[in-house]
Amino acid sequence: MSTSEASAFWNDVYASRPDAGEPGPNVRLVEVVGGLGVGDALDLGCGPGGDTLWLARQGWNVTAVDISAVATARVAELARGAGLGERVSTEAHDLGESFPAGRYDLVSAQYLQTPYDFDRAGALRAAVRSLNPGGRLLVVDHGSTAPWSWNQDPDLHYPTPQEVIAGIDLDPATWTVERADAPRRVATGPDGQTAEVVDHVIVIRRVG
């Protein structure tokens, strides 16, 4: 799938969703980042913007990135409406082709899993390289299929945290893995249904 096809797919996804007000942040982001100091953050695959807005409210300066221009435009509009416009900037990127410039104290990649092929390991390698010393990359992936997921393939393999980390190919002299686990939680779907799901959580810190 080309960049234009992928962006069209995700533009359609976000354009078809009703405006339900300000979205909330992902549970694992709040869990991991809530106790950290603030700085410059990069939200990869920002989607509807719940993580971006939450981070900005905590005092982070956030660059929100998505392949969908519909998504980034909505996030920018929500940030301005919430009085957070000075803390939030948005950029459209196909992360298989380009990566935002800059250095960051936090890079968050929440459920950066898509139905089209792209070099995700390469994007995550670019993410760790973009960290300031002491900065962290937080990756949260699906570890199971929720009943409301767009992909119900019973043979779908969810890479383990260890497999994802191996794909990034970290130099232990520069980066250290602070967390790599697979906690469970009860999630709520778009129509209010609930189910137990598995998250794959990775936290990598730059130590150089």
mmCIF file with all atom_site columns, C-alpha atoms in Angstrom:
data_model
loop_
_atom_site.group_PDB
_atom_site.id
_atom_site.type_symbol
_atom_site.label_atom_id
_atom_site.label_alt_id
_atom_site.label_comp_id
_atom_site.label_asym_id
_atom_site.label_entity_id
_atom_site.label_seq_id
_atom_site.pdbx_PDB_ins_code
_atom_site.Cartn_x
_atom_site.Cartn_y
_atom_site.Cartn_z
_atom_site.occupancy
_atom_site.B_iso_or_equiv
_atom_site.pdbx_formal_charge
_atom_site.auth_seq_id
_atom_site.auth_comp_id
_atom_site.auth_asym_id
_atom_site.auth_atom_id
_atom_site.pdbx_PDB_model_num
ATOM 1   C CA . MET A 1 1   ? 0.000   0.000   0.000  1.00 0.00 ? 1   MET A CA 1
ATOM 2   C CA . SER A 1 2   ? 1.426   3.402   -1.015 1.00 0.00 ? 2   SER A CA 1
ATOM 3   C CA . THR A 1 3   ? 1.637   6.455   1.226  1.00 0.00 ? 3   THR A CA 1
ATOM 4   C CA . SER A 1 4   ? -1.298  8.046   -0.593 1.00 0.00 ? 4   SER A CA 1
ATOM 5   C CA . GLU A 1 5   ? -3.411  4.898   -0.165 1.00 0.00 ? 5   GLU A CA 1
ATOM 6   C CA . ALA A 1 6   ? -2.506  4.609   3.499  1.00 0.00 ? 6   ALA A CA 1
ATOM 7   C CA . SER A 1 7   ? -3.227  8.257   4.211  1.00 0.00 ? 7   SER A CA 1
ATOM 8   C CA . ALA A 1 8   ? -6.538  7.975   2.345  1.00 0.00 ? 8   ALA A CA 1
ATOM 9   C CA . PHE A 1 9   ? -7.453  4.911   4.434  1.00 0.00 ? 9   PHE A CA 1
ATOM 10  C CA . TRP A 1 10  ? -6.771  6.689   7.734  1.00 0.00 ? 10  TRP A CA 1
ATOM 11  C CA . ASN A 1 11  ? -8.371  9.928   6.537  1.00 0.00 ? 11  ASN A CA 1
ATOM 12  C CA . ASP A 1 12  ? -11.533 7.933   5.877  1.00 0.00 ? 12  ASP A CA 1
ATOM 13  C CA . VAL A 1 13  ? -11.305 6.286   9.315  1.00 0.00 ? 13  VAL A CA 1
ATOM 14  C CA . TYR A 1 14  ? -11.096 9.600   11.172 1.00 0.00 ? 14  TYR A CA 1
ATOM 15  C CA . ALA A 1 15  ? -13.524 11.457  8.913  1.00 0.00 ? 15  ALA A CA 1
ATOM 16  C CA . SER A 1 16  ? -16.157 8.777   9.533  1.00 0.00 ? 16  SER A CA 1
ATOM 17  C CA . ARG A 1 17  ? -15.926 9.046   13.320 1.00 0.00 ? 17  ARG A CA 1
ATOM 18  C CA . PRO A 1 18  ? -18.428 11.383  14.932 1.00 0.00 ? 18  PRO A CA 1
ATOM 19  C CA . ASP A 1 19  ? -17.137 14.329  16.919 1.00 0.00 ? 19  ASP A CA 1
ATOM 20  C CA . ALA A 1 20  ? -17.608 13.086  20.474 1.00 0.00 ? 20  ALA A CA 1
ATOM 21  C CA . GLY A 1 21  ? -15.804 15.956  22.190 1.00 0.00 ? 21  GLY A CA 1
ATOM 22  C CA . GLU A 1 22  ? -12.326 15.794  23.652 1.00 0.00 ? 22  GLU A CA 1
ATOM 23  C CA . PRO A 1 23  ? -10.875 12.260  23.656 1.00 0.00 ? 23  PRO A CA 1
ATOM 24  C CA . GLY A 1 24  ? -9.185  10.841  26.735 1.00 0.00 ? 24  GLY A CA 1
ATOM 25  C CA . PRO A 1 25  ? -5.595  9.602   27.008 1.00 0.00 ? 25  PRO A CA 1
ATOM 26  C CA . ASN A 1 26  ? -4.472  5.999   26.780 1.00 0.00 ? 26  ASN A CA 1
ATOM 27  C CA . VAL A 1 27  ? -4.274  4.229   30.137 1.00 0.00 ? 27  VAL A CA 1
ATOM 28  C CA . ARG A 1 28  ? -0.645  3.121   29.799 1.00 0.00 ? 28  ARG A CA 1
ATOM 29  C CA . LEU A 1 29  ? 0.532   6.626   28.877 1.00 0.00 ? 29  LEU A CA 1
ATOM 30  C CA . VAL A 1 30  ? -0.913  8.053   32.081 1.00 0.00 ? 30  VAL A CA 1
ATOM 31  C CA . GLU A 1 31  ? 0.477   5.118   34.060 1.00 0.00 ? 31  GLU A CA 1
ATOM 32  C CA . VAL A 1 32  ? 4.038   5.503   32.784 1.00 0.00 ? 32  VAL A CA 1
ATOM 33  C CA . VAL A 1 33  ? 4.357   9.246   32.188 1.00 0.00 ? 33  VAL A CA 1
ATOM 34  C CA . GLY A 1 34  ? 2.318   10.600  35.085 1.00 0.00 ? 34  GLY A CA 1
ATOM 35  C CA . GLY A 1 35  ? 5.296   10.579  37.451 1.00 0.00 ? 35  GLY A CA 1
ATOM 36  C CA . LEU A 1 36  ? 7.868   12.015  35.035 1.00 0.00 ? 36  LEU A CA 1
ATOM 37  C CA . GLY A 1 37  ? 9.083   15.579  34.733 1.00 0.00 ? 37  GLY A CA 1
ATOM 38  C CA . VAL A 1 38  ? 7.956   17.498  31.654 1.00 0.00 ? 38  VAL A CA 1
ATOM 39  C CA . GLY A 1 39  ? 9.816   18.580  28.528 1.00 0.00 ? 39  GLY A CA 1
ATOM 40  C CA . ASP A 1 40  ? 9.417   18.072  24.774 1.00 0.00 ? 40  ASP A CA 1
ATOM 41  C CA . ALA A 1 41  ? 7.271   15.140  23.663 1.00 0.00 ? 41  ALA A CA 1
ATOM 42  C CA . LEU A 1 42  ? 6.570   13.465  20.337 1.00 0.00 ? 42  LEU A CA 1
ATOM 43  C CA . ASP A 1 43  ? 3.242   11.642  19.922 1.00 0.00 ? 43  ASP A CA 1
ATOM 44  C CA . LEU A 1 44  ? 3.611   9.169   17.039 1.00 0.00 ? 44  LEU A CA 1
ATOM 45  C CA . GLY A 1 45  ? 0.301   8.142   15.493 1.00 0.00 ? 45  GLY A CA 1
ATOM 46  C CA . CYS A 1 46  ? -1.594  10.746  17.507 1.00 0.00 ? 46  CYS A CA 1
ATOM 47  C CA . GLY A 1 47  ? -4.998  9.736   16.105 1.00 0.00 ? 47  GLY A CA 1
ATOM 48  C CA . PRO A 1 48  ? -7.849  11.703  17.726 1.00 0.00 ? 48  PRO A CA 1
ATOM 49  C CA . GLY A 1 49  ? -5.413  13.473  20.054 1.00 0.00 ? 49  GLY A CA 1
ATOM 50  C CA . GLY A 1 50  ? -6.294  12.291  23.547 1.00 0.00 ? 50  GLY A CA 1
ATOM 51  C CA . ASP A 1 51  ? -2.653  11.622  24.453 1.00 0.00 ? 51  ASP A CA 1
ATOM 52  C CA . THR A 1 52  ? -1.445  14.886  22.932 1.00 0.00 ? 52  THR A CA 1
ATOM 53  C CA . LEU A 1 53  ? -3.947  16.976  24.874 1.00 0.00 ? 53  LEU A CA 1
ATOM 54  C CA . TRP A 1 54  ? -3.274  15.151  28.131 1.00 0.00 ? 54  TRP A CA 1
ATOM 55  C CA . LEU A 1 55  ? 0.477   15.641  27.776 1.00 0.00 ? 55  LEU A CA 1
ATOM 56  C CA . ALA A 1 56  ? 0.038   19.333  26.979 1.00 0.00 ? 56  ALA A CA 1
ATOM 57  C CA . ARG A 1 57  ? -2.120  19.769  30.058 1.00 0.00 ? 57  ARG A CA 1
ATOM 58  C CA . GLN A 1 58  ? 0.648   18.243  32.173 1.00 0.00 ? 58  GLN A CA 1
ATOM 59  C CA . GLY A 1 59  ? 3.049   20.891  30.833 1.00 0.00 ? 59  GLY A CA 1
ATOM 60  C CA . TRP A 1 60  ? 4.696   19.038  27.939 1.00 0.00 ? 60  TRP A CA 1
ATOM 61  C CA . ASN A 1 61  ? 5.383   20.735  24.612 1.00 0.00 ? 61  ASN A CA 1
ATOM 62  C CA . VAL A 1 62  ? 3.997   18.189  22.155 1.00 0.00 ? 62  VAL A CA 1
ATOM 63  C CA . THR A 1 63  ? 4.568   17.481  18.479 1.00 0.00 ? 63  THR A CA 1
ATOM 64  C CA . ALA A 1 64  ? 1.614   15.380  17.332 1.00 0.00 ? 64  ALA A CA 1
ATOM 65  C CA . VAL A 1 65  ? 2.234   13.234  14.247 1.00 0.00 ? 65  VAL A CA 1
ATOM 66  C CA . ASP A 1 66  ? -0.094  11.108  12.144 1.00 0.00 ? 66  ASP A CA 1
ATOM 67  C CA . ILE A 1 67  ? -0.293  9.910   8.557  1.00 0.00 ? 67  ILE A CA 1
ATOM 68  C CA . SER A 1 68  ? -3.826  11.324  8.438  1.00 0.00 ? 68  SER A CA 1
ATOM 69  C CA . ALA A 1 69  ? -4.131  15.051  7.750  1.00 0.00 ? 69  ALA A CA 1
ATOM 70  C CA . VAL A 1 70  ? -7.721  14.791  8.986  1.00 0.00 ? 70  VAL A CA 1
ATOM 71  C CA . ALA A 1 71  ? -6.441  13.592  12.368 1.00 0.00 ? 71  ALA A CA 1
ATOM 72  C CA . THR A 1 72  ? -3.727  16.227  12.716 1.00 0.00 ? 72  THR A CA 1
ATOM 73  C CA . ALA A 1 73  ? -6.137  19.022  11.735 1.00 0.00 ? 73  ALA A CA 1
ATOM 74  C CA . ARG A 1 74  ? -8.614  17.880  14.387 1.00 0.00 ? 74  ARG A CA 1
ATOM 75  C CA . VAL A 1 75  ? -5.904  17.680  17.037 1.00 0.00 ? 75  VAL A CA 1
ATOM 76  C CA . ALA A 1 76  ? -4.736  21.203  16.217 1.00 0.00 ? 76  ALA A CA 1
ATOM 77  C CA . GLU A 1 77  ? -8.319  22.475  16.425 1.00 0.00 ? 77  GLU A CA 1
ATOM 78  C CA . LEU A 1 78  ? -8.924  20.732  19.764 1.00 0.00 ? 78  LEU A CA 1
ATOM 79  C CA . ALA A 1 79  ? -5.671  22.126  21.167 1.00 0.00 ? 79  ALA A CA 1
ATOM 80  C CA . ARG A 1 80  ? -6.591  25.675  20.173 1.00 0.00 ? 80  ARG A CA 1
ATOM 81  C CA . GLY A 1 81  ? -10.079 25.267  21.631 1.00 0.00 ? 81  GLY A CA 1
ATOM 82  C CA . ALA A 1 82  ? -8.629  24.031  24.907 1.00 0.00 ? 82  ALA A CA 1
ATOM 83  C CA . GLY A 1 83  ? -6.177  26.925  25.141 1.00 0.00 ? 83  GLY A CA 1
ATOM 84  C CA . LEU A 1 84  ? -3.240  24.583  24.480 1.00 0.00 ? 84  LEU A CA 1
ATOM 85  C CA . GLY A 1 85  ? -2.316  25.839  21.022 1.00 0.00 ? 85  GLY A CA 1
ATOM 86  C CA . GLU A 1 86  ? 1.062   27.172  22.159 1.00 0.00 ? 86  GLU A CA 1
ATOM 87  C CA . ARG A 1 87  ? 2.018   23.748  23.545 1.00 0.00 ? 87  ARG A CA 1
ATOM 88  C CA . VAL A 1 88  ? 0.888   21.639  20.573 1.00 0.00 ? 88  VAL A CA 1
ATOM 89  C CA . SER A 1 89  ? 2.169   21.482  17.010 1.00 0.00 ? 89  SER A CA 1
ATOM 90  C CA . THR A 1 90  ? 1.046   18.950  14.411 1.00 0.00 ? 90  THR A CA 1
ATOM 91  C CA . GLU A 1 91  ? 2.759   17.308  11.445 1.00 0.00 ? 91  GLU A CA 1
ATOM 92  C CA . ALA A 1 92  ? 1.568   14.746  8.892  1.00 0.00 ? 92  ALA A CA 1
ATOM 93  C CA . HIS A 1 93  ? 4.116   11.973  8.259  1.00 0.00 ? 93  HIS A CA 1
ATOM 94  C CA . ASP A 1 94  ? 4.189   8.513   6.764  1.00 0.00 ? 94  ASP A CA 1
ATOM 95  C CA . LEU A 1 95  ? 6.668   7.189   9.316  1.00 0.00 ? 95  LEU A CA 1
ATOM 96  C CA . GLY A 1 96  ? 7.907   4.634   6.827  1.00 0.00 ? 96  GLY A CA 1
ATOM 97  C CA . GLU A 1 97  ? 9.091   7.508   4.635  1.00 0.00 ? 97  GLU A CA 1
ATOM 98  C CA . SER A 1 98  ? 9.869   10.450  6.945  1.00 0.00 ? 98  SER A CA 1
ATOM 99  C CA . PHE A 1 99  ? 10.350  11.255  10.612 1.00 0.00 ? 99  PHE A CA 1
ATOM 100 C CA . PRO A 1 100 ? 9.891   14.530  12.490 1.00 0.00 ? 100 PRO A CA 1
ATOM 101 C CA . ALA A 1 101 ? 12.973  16.624  13.138 1.00 0.00 ? 101 ALA A CA 1
ATOM 102 C CA . GLY A 1 102 ? 13.945  17.615  16.661 1.00 0.00 ? 102 GLY A CA 1
ATOM 103 C CA . ARG A 1 103 ? 15.074  16.137  19.969 1.00 0.00 ? 103 ARG A CA 1
ATOM 104 C CA . TYR A 1 104 ? 12.649  14.888  22.586 1.00 0.00 ? 104 TYR A CA 1
ATOM 105 C CA . ASP A 1 105 ? 12.433  13.940  26.241 1.00 0.00 ? 105 ASP A CA 1
ATOM 106 C CA . LEU A 1 106 ? 9.550   11.578  25.519 1.00 0.00 ? 106 LEU A CA 1
ATOM 107 C CA . VAL A 1 107 ? 8.468   9.743   22.398 1.00 0.00 ? 107 VAL A CA 1
ATOM 108 C CA . SER A 1 108 ? 5.141   7.937   22.722 1.00 0.00 ? 108 SER A CA 1
ATOM 109 C CA . ALA A 1 109 ? 4.036   5.303   20.209 1.00 0.00 ? 109 ALA A CA 1
ATOM 110 C CA . GLN A 1 110 ? 0.625   4.064   21.338 1.00 0.00 ? 110 GLN A CA 1
ATOM 111 C CA . TYR A 1 111 ? -0.799  1.193   19.268 1.00 0.00 ? 111 TYR A CA 1
ATOM 112 C CA . LEU A 1 112 ? 1.240   2.128   16.197 1.00 0.00 ? 112 LEU A CA 1
ATOM 113 C CA . GLN A 1 113 ? -0.109  -0.899  14.334 1.00 0.00 ? 113 GLN A CA 1
ATOM 114 C CA . THR A 1 114 ? -1.778  -0.571  10.958 1.00 0.00 ? 114 THR A CA 1
ATOM 115 C CA . PRO A 1 115 ? -3.255  -2.717  8.151  1.00 0.00 ? 115 PRO A CA 1
ATOM 116 C CA . TYR A 1 116 ? -0.586  -1.531  5.713  1.00 0.00 ? 116 TYR A CA 1
ATOM 117 C CA . ASP A 1 117 ? 3.081   -2.463  5.551  1.00 0.00 ? 117 ASP A CA 1
ATOM 118 C CA . PHE A 1 118 ? 5.676   0.012   6.717  1.00 0.00 ? 118 PHE A CA 1
ATOM 119 C CA . ASP A 1 119 ? 9.085   -0.170  8.356  1.00 0.00 ? 119 ASP A CA 1
ATOM 120 C CA . ARG A 1 120 ? 7.894   0.108   11.948 1.00 0.00 ? 120 ARG A CA 1
ATOM 121 C CA . ALA A 1 121 ? 11.211  -1.098  13.375 1.00 0.00 ? 121 ALA A CA 1
ATOM 122 C CA . GLY A 1 122 ? 12.953  1.624   11.393 1.00 0.00 ? 122 GLY A CA 1
ATOM 123 C CA . ALA A 1 123 ? 10.528  4.230   12.753 1.00 0.00 ? 123 ALA A CA 1
ATOM 124 C CA . LEU A 1 124 ? 11.186  3.045   16.312 1.00 0.00 ? 124 LEU A CA 1
ATOM 125 C CA . ARG A 1 125 ? 14.939  3.178   15.707 1.00 0.00 ? 125 ARG A CA 1
ATOM 126 C CA . ALA A 1 126 ? 14.511  6.773   14.540 1.00 0.00 ? 126 ALA A CA 1
ATOM 127 C CA . ALA A 1 127 ? 12.459  7.409   17.681 1.00 0.00 ? 127 ALA A CA 1
ATOM 128 C CA . VAL A 1 128 ? 15.167  6.246   20.078 1.00 0.00 ? 128 VAL A CA 1
ATOM 129 C CA . ARG A 1 129 ? 17.778  8.227   18.146 1.00 0.00 ? 129 ARG A CA 1
ATOM 130 C CA . SER A 1 130 ? 15.662  11.361  18.591 1.00 0.00 ? 130 SER A CA 1
ATOM 131 C CA . LEU A 1 131 ? 15.748  11.127  22.406 1.00 0.00 ? 131 LEU A CA 1
ATOM 132 C CA . ASN A 1 132 ? 17.645  13.575  24.566 1.00 0.00 ? 132 ASN A CA 1
ATOM 133 C CA . PRO A 1 133 ? 19.903  12.004  27.218 1.00 0.00 ? 133 PRO A CA 1
ATOM 134 C CA . GLY A 1 134 ? 17.585  10.697  29.926 1.00 0.00 ? 134 GLY A CA 1
ATOM 135 C CA . GLY A 1 135 ? 14.647  10.714  27.526 1.00 0.00 ? 135 GLY A CA 1
ATOM 136 C CA . ARG A 1 136 ? 12.279  7.780   27.113 1.00 0.00 ? 136 ARG A CA 1
ATOM 137 C CA . LEU A 1 137 ? 10.541  5.937   24.305 1.00 0.00 ? 137 LEU A CA 1
ATOM 138 C CA . LEU A 1 138 ? 7.205   4.460   25.389 1.00 0.00 ? 138 LEU A CA 1
ATOM 139 C CA . VAL A 1 139 ? 5.763   1.818   23.066 1.00 0.00 ? 139 VAL A CA 1
ATOM 140 C CA . VAL A 1 140 ? 2.362   0.300   23.810 1.00 0.00 ? 140 VAL A CA 1
ATOM 141 C CA . ASP A 1 141 ? 1.132   -2.373  21.406 1.00 0.00 ? 141 ASP A CA 1
ATOM 142 C CA . HIS A 1 142 ? -1.912  -4.565  21.202 1.00 0.00 ? 142 HIS A CA 1
ATOM 143 C CA . GLY A 1 143 ? -1.136  -8.005  22.602 1.00 0.00 ? 143 GLY A CA 1
ATOM 144 C CA . SER A 1 144 ? -4.552  -9.491  21.891 1.00 0.00 ? 144 SER A CA 1
ATOM 145 C CA . THR A 1 145 ? -7.541  -8.963  19.631 1.00 0.00 ? 145 THR A CA 1
ATOM 146 C CA . ALA A 1 146 ? -10.455 -7.044  21.120 1.00 0.00 ? 146 ALA A CA 1
ATOM 147 C CA . PRO A 1 147 ? -13.965 -7.961  19.912 1.00 0.00 ? 147 PRO A CA 1
ATOM 148 C CA . TRP A 1 148 ? -14.264 -4.545  18.236 1.00 0.00 ? 148 TRP A CA 1
ATOM 149 C CA . SER A 1 149 ? -10.880 -4.631  16.474 1.00 0.00 ? 149 SER A CA 1
ATOM 150 C CA . TRP A 1 150 ? -10.805 -4.006  12.718 1.00 0.00 ? 150 TRP A CA 1
ATOM 151 C CA . ASN A 1 151 ? -8.541  -7.082  12.372 1.00 0.00 ? 151 ASN A CA 1
ATOM 152 C CA . GLN A 1 152 ? -10.141 -10.342 13.526 1.00 0.00 ? 152 GLN A CA 1
ATOM 153 C CA . ASP A 1 153 ? -7.604  -12.659 11.876 1.00 0.00 ? 153 ASP A CA 1
ATOM 154 C CA . PRO A 1 154 ? -7.310  -15.631 14.286 1.00 0.00 ? 154 PRO A CA 1
ATOM 155 C CA . ASP A 1 155 ? -3.754  -16.304 13.068 1.00 0.00 ? 155 ASP A CA 1
ATOM 156 C CA . LEU A 1 156 ? -2.550  -12.753 13.692 1.00 0.00 ? 156 LEU A CA 1
ATOM 157 C CA . HIS A 1 157 ? 0.763   -12.703 15.575 1.00 0.00 ? 157 HIS A CA 1
ATOM 158 C CA . TYR A 1 158 ? 1.340   -9.909  18.056 1.00 0.00 ? 158 TYR A CA 1
ATOM 159 C CA . PRO A 1 159 ? 5.104   -9.446  18.462 1.00 0.00 ? 159 PRO A CA 1
ATOM 160 C CA . THR A 1 160 ? 6.195   -9.742  22.087 1.00 0.00 ? 160 THR A CA 1
ATOM 161 C CA . PRO A 1 161 ? 7.980   -6.829  23.770 1.00 0.00 ? 161 PRO A CA 1
ATOM 162 C CA . GLN A 1 162 ? 11.215  -8.802  23.482 1.00 0.00 ? 162 GLN A CA 1
ATOM 163 C CA . GLU A 1 163 ? 10.694  -9.266  19.726 1.00 0.00 ? 163 GLU A CA 1
ATOM 164 C CA . VAL A 1 164 ? 10.031  -5.554  19.259 1.00 0.00 ? 164 VAL A CA 1
ATOM 165 C CA . ILE A 1 165 ? 13.124  -4.626  21.272 1.00 0.00 ? 165 ILE A CA 1
ATOM 166 C CA . ALA A 1 166 ? 15.246  -7.064  19.239 1.00 0.00 ? 166 ALA A CA 1
ATOM 167 C CA . GLY A 1 167 ? 14.002  -5.390  16.053 1.00 0.00 ? 167 GLY A CA 1
ATOM 168 C CA . ILE A 1 168 ? 15.114  -1.976  17.284 1.00 0.00 ? 168 ILE A CA 1
ATOM 169 C CA . ASP A 1 169 ? 18.609  -3.423  17.900 1.00 0.00 ? 169 ASP A CA 1
ATOM 170 C CA . LEU A 1 170 ? 19.613  -1.223  20.823 1.00 0.00 ? 170 LEU A CA 1
ATOM 171 C CA . ASP A 1 171 ? 23.192  -0.455  21.821 1.00 0.00 ? 171 ASP A CA 1
ATOM 172 C CA . PRO A 1 172 ? 23.261  -1.130  25.587 1.00 0.00 ? 172 PRO A CA 1
ATOM 173 C CA . ALA A 1 173 ? 25.898  1.560   25.998 1.00 0.00 ? 173 ALA A CA 1
ATOM 174 C CA . THR A 1 174 ? 23.374  4.184   24.899 1.00 0.00 ? 174 THR A CA 1
ATOM 175 C CA . TRP A 1 175 ? 19.912  2.814   25.705 1.00 0.00 ? 175 TRP A CA 1
ATOM 176 C CA . THR A 1 176 ? 18.484  0.728   28.519 1.00 0.00 ? 176 THR A CA 1
ATOM 177 C CA . VAL A 1 177 ? 15.165  -1.124  28.704 1.00 0.00 ? 177 VAL A CA 1
ATOM 178 C CA . GLU A 1 178 ? 13.295  -0.016  31.824 1.00 0.00 ? 178 GLU A CA 1
ATOM 179 C CA . ARG A 1 179 ? 10.138  -2.031  31.186 1.00 0.00 ? 179 ARG A CA 1
ATOM 180 C CA . ALA A 1 180 ? 9.032   -4.862  28.901 1.00 0.00 ? 180 ALA A CA 1
ATOM 181 C CA . ASP A 1 181 ? 5.877   -6.672  29.992 1.00 0.00 ? 181 ASP A CA 1
ATOM 182 C CA . ALA A 1 182 ? 2.357   -7.710  28.971 1.00 0.00 ? 182 ALA A CA 1
ATOM 183 C CA . PRO A 1 183 ? -0.211  -6.510  31.526 1.00 0.00 ? 183 PRO A CA 1
ATOM 184 C CA . ARG A 1 184 ? -3.928  -7.157  31.189 1.00 0.00 ? 184 ARG A CA 1
ATOM 185 C CA . ARG A 1 185 ? -6.768  -4.687  31.634 1.00 0.00 ? 185 ARG A CA 1
ATOM 186 C CA . VAL A 1 186 ? -10.474 -4.344  30.962 1.00 0.00 ? 186 VAL A CA 1
ATOM 187 C CA . ALA A 1 187 ? -11.019 -2.090  27.954 1.00 0.00 ? 187 ALA A CA 1
ATOM 188 C CA . THR A 1 188 ? -14.153 -0.385  26.660 1.00 0.00 ? 188 THR A CA 1
ATOM 189 C CA . GLY A 1 189 ? -15.001 -0.489  22.955 1.00 0.00 ? 189 GLY A CA 1
ATOM 190 C CA . PRO A 1 190 ? -16.553 2.236   20.800 1.00 0.00 ? 190 PRO A CA 1
ATOM 191 C CA . ASP A 1 191 ? -20.099 1.067   21.521 1.00 0.00 ? 191 ASP A CA 1
ATOM 192 C CA . GLY A 1 192 ? -19.582 0.690   25.255 1.00 0.00 ? 192 GLY A CA 1
ATOM 193 C CA . GLN A 1 193 ? -18.831 -3.045  25.256 1.00 0.00 ? 193 GLN A CA 1
ATOM 194 C CA . THR A 1 194 ? -16.040 -4.293  27.545 1.00 0.00 ? 194 THR A CA 1
ATOM 195 C CA . ALA A 1 195 ? -13.441 -7.054  27.256 1.00 0.00 ? 195 ALA A CA 1
ATOM 196 C CA . GLU A 1 196 ? -10.150 -8.069  28.842 1.00 0.00 ? 196 GLU A CA 1
ATOM 197 C CA . VAL A 1 197 ? -7.223  -7.188  26.585 1.00 0.00 ? 197 VAL A CA 1
ATOM 198 C CA . VAL A 1 198 ? -3.446  -7.545  26.726 1.00 0.00 ? 198 VAL A CA 1
ATOM 199 C CA . ASP A 1 199 ? -1.073  -4.613  26.252 1.00 0.00 ? 199 ASP A CA 1
ATOM 200 C CA . HIS A 1 200 ? 2.584   -5.023  25.321 1.00 0.00 ? 200 HIS A CA 1
ATOM 201 C CA . VAL A 1 201 ? 4.435   -2.224  27.133 1.00 0.00 ? 201 VAL A CA 1
ATOM 202 C CA . ILE A 1 202 ? 8.027   -1.160  26.459 1.00 0.00 ? 202 ILE A CA 1
ATOM 203 C CA . VAL A 1 203 ? 9.940   1.715   28.045 1.00 0.00 ? 203 VAL A CA 1
ATOM 204 C CA . ILE A 1 204 ? 13.415  2.494   26.694 1.00 0.00 ? 204 ILE A CA 1
ATOM 205 C CA . ARG A 1 205 ? 15.596  5.253   28.215 1.00 0.00 ? 205 ARG A CA 1
ATOM 206 C CA . ARG A 1 206 ? 18.572  6.969   26.637 1.00 0.00 ? 206 ARG A CA 1
ATOM 207 C CA . VAL A 1 207 ? 21.420  6.833   29.141 1.00 0.00 ? 207 VAL A CA 1
ATOM 208 C CA . GLY A 1 208 ? 24.183  8.546   27.181 1.00 0.00 ? 208 GLY A CA 1
#
